[in-house]
CSV table of C-alpha atoms (C1' of nucleotides) in Angstrom, one decimal:
chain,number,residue,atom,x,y,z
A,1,UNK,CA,8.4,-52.8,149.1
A,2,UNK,CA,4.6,-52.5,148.9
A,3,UNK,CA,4.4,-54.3,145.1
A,4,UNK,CA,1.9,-56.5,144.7
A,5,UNK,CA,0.2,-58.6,142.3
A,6,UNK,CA,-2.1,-56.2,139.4
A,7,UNK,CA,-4.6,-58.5,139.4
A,8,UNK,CA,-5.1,-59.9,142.8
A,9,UNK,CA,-3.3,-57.2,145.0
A,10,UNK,CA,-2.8,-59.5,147.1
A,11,UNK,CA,0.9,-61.8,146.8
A,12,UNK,CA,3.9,-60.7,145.4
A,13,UNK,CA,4.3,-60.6,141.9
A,14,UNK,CA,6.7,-63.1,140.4
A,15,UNK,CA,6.1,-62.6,136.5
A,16,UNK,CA,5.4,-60.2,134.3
A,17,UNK,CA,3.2,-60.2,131.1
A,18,UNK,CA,4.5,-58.2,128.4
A,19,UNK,CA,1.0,-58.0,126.3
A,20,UNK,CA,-0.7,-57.6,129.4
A,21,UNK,CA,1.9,-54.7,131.1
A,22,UNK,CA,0.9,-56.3,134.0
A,23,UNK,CA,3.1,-57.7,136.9
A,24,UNK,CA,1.8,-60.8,138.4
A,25,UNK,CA,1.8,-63.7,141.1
A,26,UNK,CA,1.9,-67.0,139.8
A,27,UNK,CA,-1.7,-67.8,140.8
A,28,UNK,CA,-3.3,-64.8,139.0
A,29,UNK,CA,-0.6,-65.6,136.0
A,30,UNK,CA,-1.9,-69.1,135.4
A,31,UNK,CA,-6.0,-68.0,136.1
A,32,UNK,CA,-5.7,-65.2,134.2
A,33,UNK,CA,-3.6,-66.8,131.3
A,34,UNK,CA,-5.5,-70.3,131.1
A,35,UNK,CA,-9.1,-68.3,130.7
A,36,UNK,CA,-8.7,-68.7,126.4
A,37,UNK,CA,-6.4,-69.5,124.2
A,38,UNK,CA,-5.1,-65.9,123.0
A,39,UNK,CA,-4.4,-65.4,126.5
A,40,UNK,CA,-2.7,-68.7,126.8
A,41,UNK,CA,-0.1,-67.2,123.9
A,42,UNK,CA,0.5,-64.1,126.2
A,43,UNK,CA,4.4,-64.7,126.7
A,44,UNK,CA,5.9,-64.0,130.2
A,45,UNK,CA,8.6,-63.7,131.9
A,46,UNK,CA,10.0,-63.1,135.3
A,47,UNK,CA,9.7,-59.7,136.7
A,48,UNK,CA,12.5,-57.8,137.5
A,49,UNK,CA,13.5,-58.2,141.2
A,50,UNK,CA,15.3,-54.9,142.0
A,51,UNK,CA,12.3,-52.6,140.6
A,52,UNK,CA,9.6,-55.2,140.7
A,53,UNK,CA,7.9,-53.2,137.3
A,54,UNK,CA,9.5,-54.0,134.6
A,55,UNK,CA,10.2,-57.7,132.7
A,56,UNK,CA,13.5,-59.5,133.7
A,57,UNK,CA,15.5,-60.7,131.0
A,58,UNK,CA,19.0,-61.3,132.3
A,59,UNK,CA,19.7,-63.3,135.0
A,60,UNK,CA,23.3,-62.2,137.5
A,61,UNK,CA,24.8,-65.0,138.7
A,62,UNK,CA,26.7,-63.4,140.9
A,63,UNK,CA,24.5,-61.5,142.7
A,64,UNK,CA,21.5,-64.3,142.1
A,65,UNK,CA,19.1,-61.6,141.0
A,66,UNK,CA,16.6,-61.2,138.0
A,67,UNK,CA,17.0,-58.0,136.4
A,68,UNK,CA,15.5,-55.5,133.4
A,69,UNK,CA,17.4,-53.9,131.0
A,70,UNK,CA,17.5,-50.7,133.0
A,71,UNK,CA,18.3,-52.2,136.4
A,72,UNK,CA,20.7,-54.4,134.6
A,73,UNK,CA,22.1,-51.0,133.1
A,74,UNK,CA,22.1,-49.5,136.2
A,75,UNK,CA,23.8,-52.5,138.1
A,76,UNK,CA,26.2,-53.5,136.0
A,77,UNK,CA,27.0,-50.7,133.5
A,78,UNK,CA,30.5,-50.0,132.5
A,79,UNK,CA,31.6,-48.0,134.5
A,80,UNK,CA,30.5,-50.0,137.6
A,81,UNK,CA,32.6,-52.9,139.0
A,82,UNK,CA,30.3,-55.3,138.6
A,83,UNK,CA,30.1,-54.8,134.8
A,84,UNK,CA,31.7,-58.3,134.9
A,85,UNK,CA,29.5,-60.2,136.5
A,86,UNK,CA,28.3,-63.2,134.0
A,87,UNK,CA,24.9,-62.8,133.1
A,88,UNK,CA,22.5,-65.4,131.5
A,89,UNK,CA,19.4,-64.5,129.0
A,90,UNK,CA,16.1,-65.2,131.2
A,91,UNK,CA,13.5,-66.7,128.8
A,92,UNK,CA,10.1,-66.4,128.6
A,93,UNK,CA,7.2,-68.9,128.0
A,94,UNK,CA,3.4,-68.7,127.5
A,95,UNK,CA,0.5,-71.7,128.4
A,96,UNK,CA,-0.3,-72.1,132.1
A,97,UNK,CA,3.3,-74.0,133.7
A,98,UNK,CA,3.5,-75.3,137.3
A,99,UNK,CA,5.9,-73.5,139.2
A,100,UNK,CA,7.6,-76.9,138.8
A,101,UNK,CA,7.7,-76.6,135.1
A,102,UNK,CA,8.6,-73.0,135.3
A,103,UNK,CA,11.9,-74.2,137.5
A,104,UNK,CA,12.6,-76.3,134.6
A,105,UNK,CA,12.8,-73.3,132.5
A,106,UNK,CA,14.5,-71.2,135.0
A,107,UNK,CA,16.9,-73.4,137.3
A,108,UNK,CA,17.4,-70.5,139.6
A,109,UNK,CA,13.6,-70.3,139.8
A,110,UNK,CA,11.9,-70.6,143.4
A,111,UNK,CA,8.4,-70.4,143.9
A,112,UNK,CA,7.4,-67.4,146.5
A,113,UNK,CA,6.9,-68.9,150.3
A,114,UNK,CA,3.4,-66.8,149.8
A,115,UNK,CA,2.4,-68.4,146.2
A,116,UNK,CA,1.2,-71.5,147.2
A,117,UNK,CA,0.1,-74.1,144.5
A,118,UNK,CA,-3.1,-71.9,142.7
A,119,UNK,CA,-6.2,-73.8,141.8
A,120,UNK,CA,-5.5,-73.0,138.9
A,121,UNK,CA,-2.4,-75.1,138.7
A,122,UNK,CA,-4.7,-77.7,140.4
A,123,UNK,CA,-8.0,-77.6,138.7
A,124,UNK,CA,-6.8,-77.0,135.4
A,125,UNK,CA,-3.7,-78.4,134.6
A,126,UNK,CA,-3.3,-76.7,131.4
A,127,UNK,CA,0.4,-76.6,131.7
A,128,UNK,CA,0.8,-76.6,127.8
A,129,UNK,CA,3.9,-75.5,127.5
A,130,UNK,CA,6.4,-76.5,124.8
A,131,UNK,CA,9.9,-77.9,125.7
A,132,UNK,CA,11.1,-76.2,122.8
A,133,UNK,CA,9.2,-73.0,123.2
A,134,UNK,CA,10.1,-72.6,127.2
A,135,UNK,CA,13.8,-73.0,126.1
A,136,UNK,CA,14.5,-71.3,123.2
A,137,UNK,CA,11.8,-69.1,121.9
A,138,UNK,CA,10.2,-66.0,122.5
A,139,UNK,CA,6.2,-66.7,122.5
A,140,UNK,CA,3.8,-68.7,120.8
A,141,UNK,CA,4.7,-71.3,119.1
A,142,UNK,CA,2.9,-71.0,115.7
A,143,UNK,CA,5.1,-68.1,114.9
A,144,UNK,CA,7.5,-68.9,112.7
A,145,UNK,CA,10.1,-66.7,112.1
A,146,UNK,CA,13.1,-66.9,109.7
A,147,UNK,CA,15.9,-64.1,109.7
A,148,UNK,CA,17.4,-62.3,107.0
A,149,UNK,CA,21.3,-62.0,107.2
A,150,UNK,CA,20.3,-57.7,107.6
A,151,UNK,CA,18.8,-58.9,111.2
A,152,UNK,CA,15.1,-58.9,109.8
A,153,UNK,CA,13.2,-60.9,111.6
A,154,UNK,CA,10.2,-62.5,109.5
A,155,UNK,CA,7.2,-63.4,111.9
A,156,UNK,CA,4.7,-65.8,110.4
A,157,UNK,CA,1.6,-64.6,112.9
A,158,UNK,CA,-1.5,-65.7,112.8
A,159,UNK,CA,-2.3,-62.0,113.8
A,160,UNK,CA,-1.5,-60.8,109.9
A,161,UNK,CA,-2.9,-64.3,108.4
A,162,UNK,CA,-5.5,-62.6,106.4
A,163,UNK,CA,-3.6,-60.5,105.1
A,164,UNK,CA,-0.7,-62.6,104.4
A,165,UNK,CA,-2.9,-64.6,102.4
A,166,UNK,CA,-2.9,-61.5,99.8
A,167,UNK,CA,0.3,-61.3,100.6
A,168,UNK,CA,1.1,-64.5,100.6
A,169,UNK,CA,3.7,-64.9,97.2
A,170,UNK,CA,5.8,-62.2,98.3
A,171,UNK,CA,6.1,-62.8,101.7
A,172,UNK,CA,6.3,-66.8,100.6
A,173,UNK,CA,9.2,-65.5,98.2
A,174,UNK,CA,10.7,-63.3,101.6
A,175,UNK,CA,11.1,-66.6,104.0
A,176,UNK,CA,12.3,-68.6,100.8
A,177,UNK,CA,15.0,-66.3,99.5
A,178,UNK,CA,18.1,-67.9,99.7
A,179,UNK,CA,20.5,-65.7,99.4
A,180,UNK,CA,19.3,-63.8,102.1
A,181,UNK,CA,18.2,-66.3,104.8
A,182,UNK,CA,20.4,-67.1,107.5
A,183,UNK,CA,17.8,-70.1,108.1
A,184,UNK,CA,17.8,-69.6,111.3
A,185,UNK,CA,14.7,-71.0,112.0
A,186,UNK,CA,13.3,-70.0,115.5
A,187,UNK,CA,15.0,-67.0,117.3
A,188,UNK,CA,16.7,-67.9,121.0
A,189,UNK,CA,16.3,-65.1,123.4
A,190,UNK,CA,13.3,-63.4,124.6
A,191,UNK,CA,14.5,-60.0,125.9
A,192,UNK,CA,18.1,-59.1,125.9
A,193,UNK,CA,17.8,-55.3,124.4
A,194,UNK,CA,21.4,-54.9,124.5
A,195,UNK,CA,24.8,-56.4,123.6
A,196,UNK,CA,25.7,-58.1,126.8
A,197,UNK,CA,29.0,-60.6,127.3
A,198,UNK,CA,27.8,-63.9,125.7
A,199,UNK,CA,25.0,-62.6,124.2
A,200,UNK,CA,25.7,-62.4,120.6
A,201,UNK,CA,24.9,-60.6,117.7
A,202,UNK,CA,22.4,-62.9,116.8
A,203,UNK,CA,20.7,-62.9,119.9
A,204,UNK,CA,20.0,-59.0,119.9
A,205,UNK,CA,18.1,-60.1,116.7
A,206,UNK,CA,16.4,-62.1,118.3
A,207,UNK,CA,15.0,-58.9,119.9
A,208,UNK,CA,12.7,-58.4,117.1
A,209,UNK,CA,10.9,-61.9,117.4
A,210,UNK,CA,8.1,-59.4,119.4
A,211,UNK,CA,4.9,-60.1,121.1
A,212,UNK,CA,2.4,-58.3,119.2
A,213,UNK,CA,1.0,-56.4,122.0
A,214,UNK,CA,4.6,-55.2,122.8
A,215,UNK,CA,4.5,-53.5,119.3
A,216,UNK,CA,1.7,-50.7,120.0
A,217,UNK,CA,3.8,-47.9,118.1
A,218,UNK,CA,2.3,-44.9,120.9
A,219,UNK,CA,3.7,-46.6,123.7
A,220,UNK,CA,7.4,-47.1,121.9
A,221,UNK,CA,6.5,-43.4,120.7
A,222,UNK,CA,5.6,-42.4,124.3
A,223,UNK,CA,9.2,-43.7,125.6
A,224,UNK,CA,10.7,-43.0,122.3
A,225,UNK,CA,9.7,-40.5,120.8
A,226,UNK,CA,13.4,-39.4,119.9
A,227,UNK,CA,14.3,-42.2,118.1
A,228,UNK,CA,11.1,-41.4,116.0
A,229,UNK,CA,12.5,-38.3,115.4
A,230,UNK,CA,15.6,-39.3,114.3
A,231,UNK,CA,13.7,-41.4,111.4
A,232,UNK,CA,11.9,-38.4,110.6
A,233,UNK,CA,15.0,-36.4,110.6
A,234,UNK,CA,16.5,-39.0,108.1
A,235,UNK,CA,13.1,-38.9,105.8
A,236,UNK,CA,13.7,-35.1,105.7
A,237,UNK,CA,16.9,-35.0,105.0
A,238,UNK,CA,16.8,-37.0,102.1
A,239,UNK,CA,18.6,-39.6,103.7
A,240,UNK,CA,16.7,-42.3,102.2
A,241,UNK,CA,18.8,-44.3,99.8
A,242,UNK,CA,21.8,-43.4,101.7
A,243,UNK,CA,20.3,-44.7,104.5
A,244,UNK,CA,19.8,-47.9,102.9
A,245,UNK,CA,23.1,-48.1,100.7
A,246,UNK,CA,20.9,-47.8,97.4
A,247,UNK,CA,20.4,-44.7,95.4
A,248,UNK,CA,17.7,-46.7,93.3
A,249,UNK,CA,15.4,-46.8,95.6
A,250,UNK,CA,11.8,-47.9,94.1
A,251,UNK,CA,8.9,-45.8,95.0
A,252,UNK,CA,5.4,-47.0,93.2
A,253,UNK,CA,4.4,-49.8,93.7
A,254,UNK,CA,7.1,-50.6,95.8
A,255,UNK,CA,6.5,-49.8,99.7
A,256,UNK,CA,7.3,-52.8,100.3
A,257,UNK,CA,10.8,-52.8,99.1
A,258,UNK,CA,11.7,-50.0,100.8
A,259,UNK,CA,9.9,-50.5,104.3
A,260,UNK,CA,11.8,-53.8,104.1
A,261,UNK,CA,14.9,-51.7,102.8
A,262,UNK,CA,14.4,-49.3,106.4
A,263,UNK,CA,13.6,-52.4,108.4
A,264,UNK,CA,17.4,-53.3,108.0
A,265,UNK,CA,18.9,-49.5,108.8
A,266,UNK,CA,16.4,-49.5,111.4
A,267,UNK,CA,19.2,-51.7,112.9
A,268,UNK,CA,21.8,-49.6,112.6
A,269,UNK,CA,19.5,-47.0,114.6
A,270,UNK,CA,19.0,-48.7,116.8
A,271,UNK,CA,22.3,-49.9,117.9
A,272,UNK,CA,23.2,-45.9,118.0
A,273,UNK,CA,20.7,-44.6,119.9
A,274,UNK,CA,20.4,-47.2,122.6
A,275,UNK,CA,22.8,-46.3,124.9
A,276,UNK,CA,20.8,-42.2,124.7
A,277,UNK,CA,17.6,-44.3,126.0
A,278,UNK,CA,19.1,-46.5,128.4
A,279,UNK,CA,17.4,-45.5,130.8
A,280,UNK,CA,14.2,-46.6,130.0
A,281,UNK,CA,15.2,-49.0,127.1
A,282,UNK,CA,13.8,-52.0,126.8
A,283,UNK,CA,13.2,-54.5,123.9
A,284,UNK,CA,10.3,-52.6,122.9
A,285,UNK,CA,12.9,-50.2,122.0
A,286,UNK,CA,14.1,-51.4,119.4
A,287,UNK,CA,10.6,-52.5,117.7
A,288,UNK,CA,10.5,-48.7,118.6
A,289,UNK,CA,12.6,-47.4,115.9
A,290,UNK,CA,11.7,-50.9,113.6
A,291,UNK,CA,8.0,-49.9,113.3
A,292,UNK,CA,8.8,-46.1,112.9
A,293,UNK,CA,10.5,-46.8,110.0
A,294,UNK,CA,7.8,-49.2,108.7
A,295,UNK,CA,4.9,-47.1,109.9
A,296,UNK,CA,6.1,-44.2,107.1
A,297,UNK,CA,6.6,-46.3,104.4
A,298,UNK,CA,3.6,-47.9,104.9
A,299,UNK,CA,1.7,-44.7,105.5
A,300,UNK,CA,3.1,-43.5,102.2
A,301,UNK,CA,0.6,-45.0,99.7
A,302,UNK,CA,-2.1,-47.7,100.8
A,303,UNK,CA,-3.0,-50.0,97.8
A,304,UNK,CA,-6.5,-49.8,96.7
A,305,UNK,CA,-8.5,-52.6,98.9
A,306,UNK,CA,-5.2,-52.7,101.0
A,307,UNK,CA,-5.6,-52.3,105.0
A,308,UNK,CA,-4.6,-49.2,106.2
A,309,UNK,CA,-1.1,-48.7,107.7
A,310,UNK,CA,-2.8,-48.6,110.6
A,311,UNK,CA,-3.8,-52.3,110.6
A,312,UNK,CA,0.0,-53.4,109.7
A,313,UNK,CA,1.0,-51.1,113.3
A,314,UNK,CA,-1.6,-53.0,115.0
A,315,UNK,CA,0.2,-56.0,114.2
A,316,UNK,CA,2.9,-55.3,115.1
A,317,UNK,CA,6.2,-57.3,113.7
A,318,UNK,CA,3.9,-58.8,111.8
A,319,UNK,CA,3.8,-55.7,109.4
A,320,UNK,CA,6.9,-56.6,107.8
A,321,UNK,CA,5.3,-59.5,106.1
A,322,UNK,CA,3.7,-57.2,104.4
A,323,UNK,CA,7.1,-56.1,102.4
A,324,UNK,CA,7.2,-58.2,99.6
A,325,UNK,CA,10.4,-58.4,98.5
A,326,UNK,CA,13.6,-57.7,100.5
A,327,UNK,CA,16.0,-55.0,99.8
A,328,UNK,CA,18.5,-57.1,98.5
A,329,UNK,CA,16.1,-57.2,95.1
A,330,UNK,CA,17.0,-55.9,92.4
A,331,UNK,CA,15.4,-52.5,92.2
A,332,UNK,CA,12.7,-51.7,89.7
A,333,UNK,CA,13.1,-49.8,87.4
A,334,UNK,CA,10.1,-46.9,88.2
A,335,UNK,CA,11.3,-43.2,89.3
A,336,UNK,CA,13.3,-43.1,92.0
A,337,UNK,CA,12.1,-41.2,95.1
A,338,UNK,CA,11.5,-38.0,94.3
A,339,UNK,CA,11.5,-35.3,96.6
A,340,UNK,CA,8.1,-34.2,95.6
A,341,UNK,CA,7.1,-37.5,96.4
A,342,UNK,CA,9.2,-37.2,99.9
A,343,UNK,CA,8.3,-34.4,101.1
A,344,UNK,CA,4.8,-35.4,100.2
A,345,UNK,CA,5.3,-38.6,102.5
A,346,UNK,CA,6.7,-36.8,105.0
A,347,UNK,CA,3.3,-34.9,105.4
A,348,UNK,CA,1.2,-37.8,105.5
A,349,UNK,CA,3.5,-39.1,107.9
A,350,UNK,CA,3.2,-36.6,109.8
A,351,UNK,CA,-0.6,-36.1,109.4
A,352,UNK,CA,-0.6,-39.9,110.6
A,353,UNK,CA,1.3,-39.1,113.8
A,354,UNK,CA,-0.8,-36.5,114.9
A,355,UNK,CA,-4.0,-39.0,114.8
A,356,UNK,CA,-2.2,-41.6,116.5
A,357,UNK,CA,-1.7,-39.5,119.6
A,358,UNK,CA,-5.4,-39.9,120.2
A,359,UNK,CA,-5.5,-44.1,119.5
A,360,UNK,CA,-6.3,-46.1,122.6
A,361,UNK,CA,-3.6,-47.3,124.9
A,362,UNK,CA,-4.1,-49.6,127.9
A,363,UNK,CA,-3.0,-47.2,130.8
A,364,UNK,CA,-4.4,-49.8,133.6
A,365,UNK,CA,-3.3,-53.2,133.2
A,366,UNK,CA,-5.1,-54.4,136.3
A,367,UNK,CA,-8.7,-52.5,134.6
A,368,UNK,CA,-7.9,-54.5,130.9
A,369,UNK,CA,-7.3,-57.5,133.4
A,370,UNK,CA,-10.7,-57.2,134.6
A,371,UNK,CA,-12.3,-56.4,131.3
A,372,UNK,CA,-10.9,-59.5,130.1
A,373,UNK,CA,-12.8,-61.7,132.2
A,374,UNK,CA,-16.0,-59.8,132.8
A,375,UNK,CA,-19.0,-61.0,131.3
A,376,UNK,CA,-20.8,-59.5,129.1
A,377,UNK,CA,-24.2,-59.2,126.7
A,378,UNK,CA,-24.3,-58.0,123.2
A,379,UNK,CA,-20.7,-56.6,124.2
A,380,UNK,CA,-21.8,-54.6,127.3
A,381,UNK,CA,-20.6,-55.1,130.5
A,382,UNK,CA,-23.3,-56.9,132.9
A,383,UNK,CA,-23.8,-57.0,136.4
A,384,UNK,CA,-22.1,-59.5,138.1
A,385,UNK,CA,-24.7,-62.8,138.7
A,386,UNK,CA,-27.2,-61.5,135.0
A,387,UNK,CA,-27.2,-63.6,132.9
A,388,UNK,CA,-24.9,-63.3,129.7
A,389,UNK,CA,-24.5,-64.2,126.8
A,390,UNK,CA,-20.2,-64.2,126.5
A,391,UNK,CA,-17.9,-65.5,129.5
A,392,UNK,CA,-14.3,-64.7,128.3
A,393,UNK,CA,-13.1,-67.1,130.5
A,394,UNK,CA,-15.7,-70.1,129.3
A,395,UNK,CA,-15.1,-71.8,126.0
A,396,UNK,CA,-19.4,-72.2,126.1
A,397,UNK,CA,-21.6,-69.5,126.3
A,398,UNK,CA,-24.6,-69.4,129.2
A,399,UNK,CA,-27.4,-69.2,126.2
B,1,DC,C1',-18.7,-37.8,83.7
B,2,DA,C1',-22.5,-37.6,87.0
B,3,DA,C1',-25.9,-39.8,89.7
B,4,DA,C1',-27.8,-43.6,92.1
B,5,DG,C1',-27.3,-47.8,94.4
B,6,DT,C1',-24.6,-51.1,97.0
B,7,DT,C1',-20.9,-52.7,99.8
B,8,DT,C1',-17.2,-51.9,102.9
B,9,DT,C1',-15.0,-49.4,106.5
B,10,DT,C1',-14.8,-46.5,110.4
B,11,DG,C1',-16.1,-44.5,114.6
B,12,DC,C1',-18.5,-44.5,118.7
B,13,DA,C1',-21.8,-45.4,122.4
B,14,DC,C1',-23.1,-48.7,125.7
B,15,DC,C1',-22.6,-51.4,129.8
B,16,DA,C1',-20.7,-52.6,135.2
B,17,DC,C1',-17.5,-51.9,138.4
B,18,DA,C1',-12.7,-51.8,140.2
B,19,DC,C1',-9.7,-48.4,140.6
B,20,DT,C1',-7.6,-43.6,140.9
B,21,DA,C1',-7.2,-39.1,142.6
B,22,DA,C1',-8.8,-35.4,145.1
B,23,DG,C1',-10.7,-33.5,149.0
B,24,DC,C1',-11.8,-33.7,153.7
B,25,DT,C1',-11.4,-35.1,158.6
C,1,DC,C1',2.4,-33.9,158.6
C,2,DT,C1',0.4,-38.4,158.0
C,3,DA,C1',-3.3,-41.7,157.9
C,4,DG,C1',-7.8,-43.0,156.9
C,5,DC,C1',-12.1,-42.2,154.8
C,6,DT,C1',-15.4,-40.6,151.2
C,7,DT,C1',-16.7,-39.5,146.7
C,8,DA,C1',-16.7,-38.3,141.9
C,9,DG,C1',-14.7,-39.6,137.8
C,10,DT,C1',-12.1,-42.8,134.8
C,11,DG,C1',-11.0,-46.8,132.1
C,12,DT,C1',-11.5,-51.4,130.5
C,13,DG,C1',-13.4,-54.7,125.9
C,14,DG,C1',-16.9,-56.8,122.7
C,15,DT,C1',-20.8,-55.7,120.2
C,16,DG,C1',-24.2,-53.2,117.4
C,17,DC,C1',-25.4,-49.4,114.9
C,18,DA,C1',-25.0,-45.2,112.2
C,19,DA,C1',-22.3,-42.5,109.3
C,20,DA,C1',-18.8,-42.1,106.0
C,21,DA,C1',-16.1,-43.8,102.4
C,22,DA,C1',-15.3,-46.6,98.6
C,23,DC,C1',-16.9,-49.1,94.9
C,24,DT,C1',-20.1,-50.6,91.1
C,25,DT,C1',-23.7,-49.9,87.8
DNA sequence: CAAAGTTTTTGCACCACACTAAGCT
DNA sequence: CTAGCTTAGTGTGGTGCAAAAACTT
């Protein structure tokens, strides 16, 4: 088939690495994963084996094949006779496993006749990977997520810890509400982006439990861009508080409420539009129309000495901590959304979309792959054999 | 309220080199 | 038409610095 590993182009790629977008052979997965610990939270998962691009996250029995959402649509969509065939939810783990370990997680898992045991595996026998985390979660383990009964999937990540800390009541008040929380602790799946037979409703929440990386808003946007649309569309339309089954929505000092509010119809959405983007759906998806939603009420009014909106994108799922309360609050009793005020938001919004054509995106996995390990001095690249003064892939520095 | 000073935030250039794409044989 | 080679240009991340913005006096 020609596919071969991004990083050492030279074995087959077994796994993929969603923060990464980088399909890669269980040598290069372990070196390239084991060099710090941020890299070591990367979660992974096993690449698709019918289009060898894209992350597997069902499993065919049957046919004894790994397969992404859109070969698994393809395969075994409704209207083909193998719709039936049972499938299981492949999960994904993070740390630097032996292929051994990884069989553990995976039963059906063999390693590659070409992907002999790395030196990695050998020389650095990091294998830190969690029983629990390999089995039921979806990446690192610090995260703790709790769910709200509207699907709302609460990630404590170390990625927004600073701001949580100014945060901190509200969100503190969000995981402790307890008329809301399913408490259901850790979510199960990793990648299922559809409804599936056994897979329950539960589990496509579980699709928001989201790597951080996976969340950059262009790339959802690049794929997407309808379903951003269609949240625009509803913004324009006034379809605000119908949208979220209030007519009392809060607008100042309450973003939070109602990002939180849109959070939960993003759900909705998304169950509508996925079978329009099945083609190229994936979990991201669904984070797709998730952060869309959050990304305008966010953008609406920054708090003095607040981050940007910006900053809550960047992290991701992580942004909804940043909601205060939940929409099941009683609502304030401010002026309701206006449609000064909307229309108003809707230009900012806008305004906001237009700059974030131009942010950064990783177009070359194999190049950021690179980058990651090469050393460098004062921040600049340096030839290879100079001294330097930081070595991504050693805890020390040279000085 | 305006101006000056201070602090914080933002944007960008820099570096080496693997990789890509285009052009040519 | 395809394969192989050459070459110019691109992209990658951490850091430092300058400019802009925000804030305080």
């Amino acid at each position: 088939m020609g596919y071969n590993c991004d990083f050492c182009g030279d074995q087959r790629p077994v796994v993929y690495c969603r923060s990464d977008a980088a399909c890669l052979c269980l040598s290069c997965d372990r070196n390239v994963h084991s060099a710090n610990a941020l890299s070591k939270r990367h979660s992974r998962t096993l690449l698709c084996e019918r289009c060898n691009s894209q992350p597997a996250f069902v499993r065919c029995v049957e046919e004894r094949v790994s397969l992404c959402q859109n070969c698994d649509w393809m395969g075994h969509g409704t209207s083909t006779s193998n719709s039936r065939h049972k499938r299981q939810a492949i999960n994904c783990y993070s740390g630097c496993p032996s292929s051994a370990e990884l069989s553990s997680i995976w039963p059906f898992f063999q390693q590659p006749p070409s992907a002999g045991e790395s030196s990695c595996e050998r020389e650095l026998g990091l294998m830190s990977i969690n029983e629990n985390i390999a089995s039921t979660s979806w990446g690192p383990m610090e995260n703790n997520i709790s769910q709200d009964n509207t699907g709302i999937a609460i990630t404590n990540d170390t990625c927004n810890s600073d701001k949580e800390s100014s945060m901190g009541e509200s969100s503190a008040r969000l995981l402790d509400q307890p008329s809301g929380s399913k408490d259901t602790s850790l979510p199960k799946l990793c990648c299922p982006q559809t409804k599936y037979p056994g897979l329950s409703e539960d589990d496509l929440y579980d699709d928001f439990n989201m790597d951080e990386v996976d969340l950059n808003l262009e790339k959802y946007e690049e794929l997407f861009g309808m379903t951003l649309n269609h949240s625009e569309e509803l913004l324009e339309n006034g379809g605000i508080a119908s949208l979220f089954g209030t007519k009392d929505m809060p607008a100042a000092d309450s973003d939070c409420h109602v990002a939180a509010a849109a959070e939960g119809s993003s759900v909705g959405l998304v169950n509508a539009i996925q079978p329009a983007c099945s083609n190229a759906a994936s979990a991201d998806s669904m984070m797709s129309n998730k952060t869309d939603s959050i990304l305008y009420f966010t953008a609406r009014r920054p708090h003095p000495g607040e981050s940007s909106a910006g900053d809550y994108q960047d992290c991701g799922a992580s942004s909804m901590l940043l909601m205060g309360e939940p929409p099941w609050c009683p609502p304030c009793t401010e002026t309701s959304f206006t449609s000064a005020t909307r229309t108003d938001a809707v230009m900012r919004y806008k305004e906001k979309k237009k700059t974030r054509m131009f942010e950064k995106r990783v177009r070359y996995a194999s190049r950021k792959a690179r980058a990651d390990v090469r050393k460098r001095v004062k921040g600049r690249f340096v030839k290879a054999g100079d001294a330097y003064d930081y070595d991504p892939l050693s805890p020390t520095r040279s000085f």
